[in-house]
């Protein structure tokens, strides 16, 4: 069967025009572009095993990685059928030739000398091509030697991926890069399972000696095309997209219970202990505010309204349960294998999956995506793991937390403090230094001030040193001892609950990454990747919160995961764009931003080149409700040297989340101050305030609102 | 008042989120007081602003005497003659009453009266299909009043019709009674205080009647031009609409007389457009700028119980202008996260982006039906002003979890025929 299909492919390779039928599995993978050539991977050379450099080279040792247990046939039905897109210049022997217009553009036009970066990029692409396919032949259509080689593989019934260097724009550059990789300047240049066999003569000699057949059998037949470790937003989106593209995919997801014993199902942080429950609790708190307002709007009800923590958490947990279930269904529908086990690398291309009962199973895959995310950090002080909770525990807490100390000033800390206060609890926030580090500090302080207005107490410049239990119970009573960061002062406080929100650590320590050489930042524990989410090991990728230096947001992870799958398996080239990612802090008064903070903009562009427009505003809904008229604040930062382009957008007010999204889209489209001025507001909304900004900070003019 | 109605919905949601509150009655008087106080403070604020900027304010009814002179008549009947180099007409419009319906003027009210009623309007019939009609009917329903809307033909004419029907479908699903294809014939006062309205079903020609406490006419607005003596100044109006004809500079047929806002022909009847047009006109007159008001891509929002925000072309207009084969529509039915806990029905939460079909698929129009539509649309309106393409918008990362992020996640085209329901998180 296989031979027949490939024979036909071989014929089409000769004339290069016959429409092909059975495309090989490898073709679908052709976009798998890899970067680094890690020492233990990349291209292998026959002459490495052949000291004399003769053509009759013998493999002294098999090239890594060792082929895994399960054999796999080629041309698996239903796979690899995705048409050639990005690398239209690389044809499978059986595939139709790409029309000239669809050829991939080279990194630099023409055959001229490429820049260093472009050369490196091309080199990466070539290595990716070589690594991602069983047989790759660099050829020229008019070269009789190339034709002979192609005929040879055709007669062996082997599908090849052929790059005709005279048919692509960057042919000369490819040839140059190839010669750097292989020291061979001429075509054909043949690679079999990542081993550089050589030119026409070498290939025929290898065929005669049986070496070629041996190499062909080295084909790595893995259990899966892709194993994703971590079933959160990024991992699931990548897994599902890869499955949609016809790949065999596994997701390993396992939640290690928190020190308090809280665990949850599939879906990761966002669904279970992040965005979803926090936004719902935020909504519960907003409804509390709405109830207060509603009296002024004429609604009459009994004065005492109490809040039931249990009713709220049950409702929220039931929604989370349905989401988690939905994820499982989606995986099943897309034929993604989901295993509720902890995955860790044991060797190249192989992970050990350990389930709850300690049972271990080994799985292999051609590619891996690490999407294990992060978990809350503990202080490392007496009593923290025993008595404190984190956001991992809060949303499913079976009892009302009562008077709560929130430790930290991250957005998680402020959001939790905000909704707990909104639900009527007594809340204190202990802050070591600044609020919302990394965010615009003027906005951060305003967020803090707005929370203070709602009754949240802030203890600035203190850190806890010990937590003691005074009383057991649900909640119990805890004593917290804290010391000043500036002097020797010590304070004590008594709370029902202490919630730690001092930061999060990435889950990279127990993954066995060191066994396969994936670099992890020593300082942050995060995984550095290139702009294609590739780690230091070419077949291992990472998405989501585990990445170093990338925004830790669900939609970013979802987008990155999806685009990664499309690049790996769908012949696409689009990369995840991490620029101008909007984000919102769901504090009682929401804070939305996109682009630069004022501080960062000053660093990058110099303060004198910036116009900062700002104003306080009074939402119409607040007027009747009698809420403060100088709390909500809008600010944009414009670059004078670039046509007053908006490079930073900040809004503190109700529905900041809904407002910010569209402005982020506008910033993607090159928003300028002029365009803001030319745009008509929607009346009466909060968002319209941005269309009438007139006062710059530099002018020093008064921005307070006097009634209307 | 819309906010008051929304708060009613929030009170209904609150128990699901753990708040121990039972459904509350609503006091019209408290709300009306609060709203009127705010409006009065706004009026006062405007007077203060005029004073601050040394603008003379006359509380008189003005009409033209000649091209440079107007005569103002005060409440007491005193006349003042005022002359000016430039004159701007910005008299706006007032709700229209039907002319051939017995009892309409006598017993009906309009939106001009509704917001100043001291007492609850009670069981109300709203006649009309304009956004004013739907907004009033929506908020009255939201305040717990028995409300009926009578629509002669289509709701929200000139808006995207798919969106319009979703808006009315949502209202119908939330307690507003909607009478389509009906026209009122007469209004009579019953011995009590109630009104008896007789109408005809235009398709079956059958007559029907009902009893209401209040009949609210929202069948359109007429420009306030009749009493201006425009002919004395030679200012031309459209004989059909009564609106003043203007050019791109807002100039009327008389070079130094201008018209802006709702009174001008062909202008969107929206506050922010009027404000901006006024400001730009003043700047041109003082020579500070030559910029013209751009009336294209004006975003707007209809504050029905489920808000409808839009900018740019409706699907019908896009198809008419570019041809069906050149238009691609991306759409989604989504469920706001906040709806899940109280299990609110989200069947009408819908987004539609109308684009050109050829890459990069320039966005022609965006339509959003859901909570906070006004806030959602504002930013995207800017994007569209910047010439946003579908591809650019899809590169925008969403803000999770919001409703607005669904706009940046629109993937299903109508042409594909795939199910546009958003699932999962």
XYZ file of C-alpha atoms in Angstrom, chain B residues 32-324:
293
model
C -38.430 61.064 39.788
C -37.246 63.365 42.558
C -33.682 62.137 42.324
C -33.579 62.331 38.540
C -35.189 65.764 38.466
C -32.798 67.090 41.064
C -29.895 65.943 38.967
C -31.336 67.430 35.803
C -31.973 70.728 37.585
C -28.413 70.770 38.821
C -27.307 70.245 35.218
C -29.506 73.148 34.074
C -28.050 75.304 36.764
C -24.569 74.152 35.822
C -25.128 75.215 32.237
C -26.229 78.677 33.374
C -23.171 78.984 35.564
C -20.935 77.910 32.717
C -22.465 80.495 30.404
C -21.940 83.147 33.020
C -18.358 82.047 33.635
C -17.630 82.387 29.949
C -19.440 85.722 29.710
C -22.174 84.440 27.426
C -25.364 86.484 27.743
C -28.335 84.231 28.380
C -31.860 85.369 27.526
C -34.835 83.302 28.613
C -36.905 84.378 25.593
C -38.588 82.801 22.566
C -36.771 84.034 19.492
C -37.813 84.574 15.886
C -36.187 86.259 12.919
C -36.933 89.833 11.956
C -34.367 90.070 9.165
C -31.111 88.361 8.249
C -29.192 89.881 11.141
C -31.908 90.528 13.684
C -34.004 88.365 15.977
C -36.816 89.324 18.238
C -37.060 87.667 21.637
C -40.313 87.455 23.549
C -40.153 86.778 27.269
C -42.724 84.921 29.357
C -44.239 88.254 30.310
C -44.569 89.274 26.684
C -41.741 91.794 26.648
C -39.936 92.015 23.322
C -36.205 92.437 22.845
C -34.528 93.024 19.502
C -31.079 91.528 19.159
C -28.743 91.739 16.199
C -25.628 89.707 15.472
C -23.062 89.147 12.793
C -23.464 85.361 12.940
C -26.546 83.495 14.047
C -26.658 79.800 14.978
C -29.990 77.963 15.060
C -29.953 75.083 17.514
C -33.563 74.811 18.557
C -33.659 71.025 18.327
C -36.842 69.028 18.107
C -39.827 68.167 20.242
C -41.827 64.973 20.322
C -44.517 64.757 17.709
C -48.168 64.056 18.432
C -50.309 62.235 15.924
C -52.648 64.651 14.186
C -55.534 62.424 13.134
C -56.107 60.373 16.255
C -58.949 61.427 18.430
C -57.864 62.109 21.996
C -54.145 61.826 21.243
C -53.161 65.340 22.197
C -55.721 65.604 24.957
C -54.918 62.444 26.895
C -51.466 61.380 25.725
C -48.064 62.415 26.963
C -44.586 62.315 25.385
C -41.070 61.682 26.595
C -40.938 65.409 27.415
C -43.461 64.729 30.164
C -42.549 61.238 31.254
C -39.410 62.164 33.151
C -41.248 64.935 35.014
C -44.247 62.927 36.152
C -44.707 63.200 39.898
C -46.688 59.979 40.038
C -46.031 56.595 38.519
C -47.483 56.376 35.001
C -48.966 52.988 35.892
C -50.054 50.703 33.106
C -48.622 52.335 30.005
C -49.059 52.104 26.258
C -46.040 53.378 24.337
C -46.800 54.119 20.703
C -43.870 54.122 18.316
C -40.870 52.118 17.193
C -38.124 54.688 17.588
C -35.322 54.188 20.040
C -37.132 56.603 22.347
C -40.184 54.349 22.307
C -38.211 51.199 23.043
C -36.066 52.845 25.718
C -39.118 54.226 27.542
C -41.008 50.950 27.307
C -37.945 49.054 28.507
C -37.330 51.175 31.553
C -41.012 51.264 32.536
C -41.128 47.474 32.348
C -37.925 47.342 34.370
C -39.527 49.452 37.085
C -42.261 46.861 37.343
C -44.968 48.599 35.337
C -47.296 46.825 32.945
C -46.061 48.168 29.610
C -47.137 47.696 26.003
C -45.403 48.990 22.868
C -47.401 49.451 19.698
C -45.364 49.340 16.508
C -46.859 50.134 13.124
C -44.179 48.507 10.962
C -40.555 47.808 11.949
C -38.732 48.677 15.172
C -35.620 50.860 15.056
C -35.851 51.720 11.384
C -32.429 52.624 9.925
C -30.722 50.441 12.495
C -29.548 46.967 11.598
C -32.788 44.991 11.429
C -31.450 41.738 12.801
C -30.238 43.615 15.864
C -33.530 45.501 16.101
C -35.517 42.298 16.176
C -33.232 40.837 18.839
C -33.791 43.984 20.911
C -37.567 43.613 20.740
C -37.355 39.856 21.232
C -35.447 40.454 24.447
C -37.989 43.024 25.612
C -40.845 40.666 24.842
C -39.068 37.949 26.794
C -38.746 40.250 29.772
C -42.319 41.330 30.160
C -42.913 44.113 27.666
C -45.978 43.395 25.586
C -45.289 44.160 21.940
C -48.070 44.767 19.431
C -46.580 44.579 15.929
C -48.372 45.835 12.847
C -50.913 47.795 14.826
C -51.967 51.431 14.628
C -53.961 53.360 17.222
C -57.279 54.860 16.143
C -58.574 56.730 19.156
C -58.016 57.444 22.824
C -60.967 57.945 25.146
C -61.137 58.803 28.782
C -63.070 56.344 30.936
C -65.130 57.461 33.935
C -62.241 56.686 36.293
C -58.894 58.156 35.312
C -58.114 55.391 32.845
C -57.776 55.656 29.098
C -59.303 53.356 26.583
C -57.281 52.982 23.392
C -58.707 51.471 20.239
C -56.345 50.210 17.561
C -56.428 48.303 14.336
C -54.340 45.311 13.395
C -53.082 46.353 9.956
C -52.707 42.839 8.617
C -56.089 41.452 9.627
C -57.880 44.807 9.760
C -59.327 43.664 13.060
C -60.017 46.214 15.730
C -58.997 45.767 19.308
C -58.977 47.884 22.440
C -57.268 48.090 25.788
C -57.264 50.120 28.960
C -54.211 52.011 30.173
C -53.274 54.585 32.772
C -50.905 56.393 30.457
C -50.459 56.676 26.704
C -46.992 57.800 25.642
C -46.436 58.967 22.070
C -42.956 58.273 20.779
C -43.629 58.346 17.059
C -40.883 60.774 16.178
C -39.762 64.307 16.737
C -40.438 67.513 14.844
C -37.822 70.213 14.439
C -38.589 73.470 16.186
C -38.566 75.668 13.105
C -42.175 76.693 12.640
C -42.135 79.678 14.955
C -38.722 81.012 13.944
C -39.923 83.123 11.018
C -37.145 81.626 8.958
C -38.645 83.053 5.786
C -37.880 86.558 7.001
C -34.210 85.699 7.032
C -34.435 83.611 3.879
C -33.333 80.379 5.585
C -34.495 77.329 3.605
C -35.981 74.216 5.132
C -36.907 70.824 3.794
C -40.650 71.127 3.209
C -41.226 67.497 4.178
C -39.214 67.271 7.401
C -39.264 70.930 8.379
C -35.526 70.714 9.068
C -33.078 73.367 8.039
C -30.912 72.668 5.010
C -27.200 72.991 5.737
C -23.900 72.335 3.990
C -20.773 70.660 5.356
C -19.860 73.932 7.109
C -23.267 73.853 8.877
C -24.172 76.977 6.839
C -27.803 77.474 5.880
C -28.985 79.102 2.691
C -27.927 82.408 4.291
C -24.125 82.553 4.558
C -23.906 83.957 8.084
C -26.711 81.833 9.544
C -25.893 78.301 10.668
C -27.835 75.371 12.036
C -26.563 72.517 14.195
C -28.000 69.624 16.131
C -31.372 67.988 15.704
C -32.812 70.965 13.798
C -30.417 70.511 10.872
C -31.340 68.281 7.971
C -29.560 64.933 7.662
C -27.721 65.076 10.971
C -27.784 62.229 13.482
C -29.970 63.258 16.419
C -27.325 62.687 19.060
C -26.009 64.878 21.853
C -22.273 64.356 21.343
C -22.550 65.061 17.609
C -24.336 68.301 18.349
C -21.734 69.279 20.932
C -18.839 68.573 18.639
C -20.511 70.252 15.675
C -21.132 73.327 17.819
C -17.600 73.444 19.097
C -16.066 73.045 15.650
C -18.374 75.680 14.218
C -17.301 78.160 16.900
C -13.671 77.366 16.184
C -14.150 77.922 12.453
C -16.005 81.184 13.021
C -13.169 82.434 15.184
C -10.638 81.285 12.604
C -8.960 78.785 14.918
C -9.522 75.871 12.621
C -10.960 74.935 9.273
C -11.831 71.402 10.386
C -15.270 70.164 9.398
C -17.449 67.928 11.463
C -17.170 64.304 10.361
C -20.612 62.751 10.575
C -19.526 59.309 9.413
C -19.001 56.373 11.755
C -20.794 57.999 14.644
C -21.170 55.407 17.385
C -24.446 55.240 19.218
C -26.183 53.176 21.833
C -29.816 52.394 22.409
C -30.373 52.035 26.146
C -32.964 49.309 26.020
C -32.874 46.839 28.939
C -30.320 44.856 26.956
C -28.259 47.699 25.509
C -27.565 47.892 21.798
C -24.430 49.714 20.699
C -23.374 50.186 17.129
C -21.016 52.066 14.887
C -20.757 52.179 11.110
C -22.964 50.395 8.618
C -25.790 47.999 9.269
C -25.589 44.680 7.485
C -28.313 45.817 5.066
C -26.500 49.073 4.269
C -23.193 47.288 3.768
C -24.774 44.787 1.386
C -26.550 47.567 -0.469
C -23.358 49.536 -0.839
C -20.843 46.799 -1.573
C -22.896 43.833 -2.746
C -23.488 40.655 -0.816
